[in-house]
Amino acid sequence: MKILIVEDEKALLSTVGNFLTKQSYICELAENFQTADQKVSIYEYDIILLDITLPDGNGLQLLKTIQKYNSKAGVIIISAKNSLDDKINGLDLGADDYITKPFELAELNSRIKALIRRRQFNGSSLVAFNEIEINTDSKEVTVKGNKIVLTKKEYDLLLFFIVNRNRVLTKEAIAEHLWQDNIDLADNFDFVYTHINAVRKKIKQAGGNDYIKTQYAMGYKFTDS
């Protein structure tokens, strides 16, 4: 799961980013309106944590950009303001949840998990595709009831494929999802092929089928058709 954290308090931005990274989320940071606006218009996110009060703009204005470029992203507004009007305006503009500073990191993590379950997994922490099952809480993956051990990148890749099943995913999209901003430093996308092969091998060794289909000159599709 990929999260964009928009927060102008540098200490809080770093604290939240480090905490969520340890929870196995892929995190990107933006400490002002301009940076967040650029990221939202270029990259795709699963969850966006959005501060209302930013030094160079209003966080609520970013919701319009989010709706245009990241319509599938869940949005949790984070603000020091405890005004009912701010909360209502944010929810009316498309936000999914609202949390007021100061807050406990554990509570924020619980809200993120609940939002992911509501928006992507129909309220369940279990994601299944035929004989493959992923528990997004424990990060465990089983194939025909047999547990398989994946690296973090392999787990993120498999979940990304299943969530986007039957859709063609380009190498660029997969690489950007897994390596976020650092992808700009890559010379090529050969590492995508390497991780795909590793996932294929582990699933097949556990008795599963190979659902990752190569789409010539386009990318990959996770499908059983």
Tab-separated table of C-alpha atoms in Angstrom, residues 9 69 88 139 164 222:
chain	number	residue	atom	x	y	z
A	9	GLU	CA	5.180	20.196	10.663
A	69	TYR	CA	-5.777	12.308	-10.693
A	88	ILE	CA	-17.965	18.725	7.293
A	139	LYS	CA	1.022	-9.808	5.858
A	164	ASN	CA	-5.442	-4.613	-10.091
A	222	PHE	CA	-2.766	-10.805	-13.394
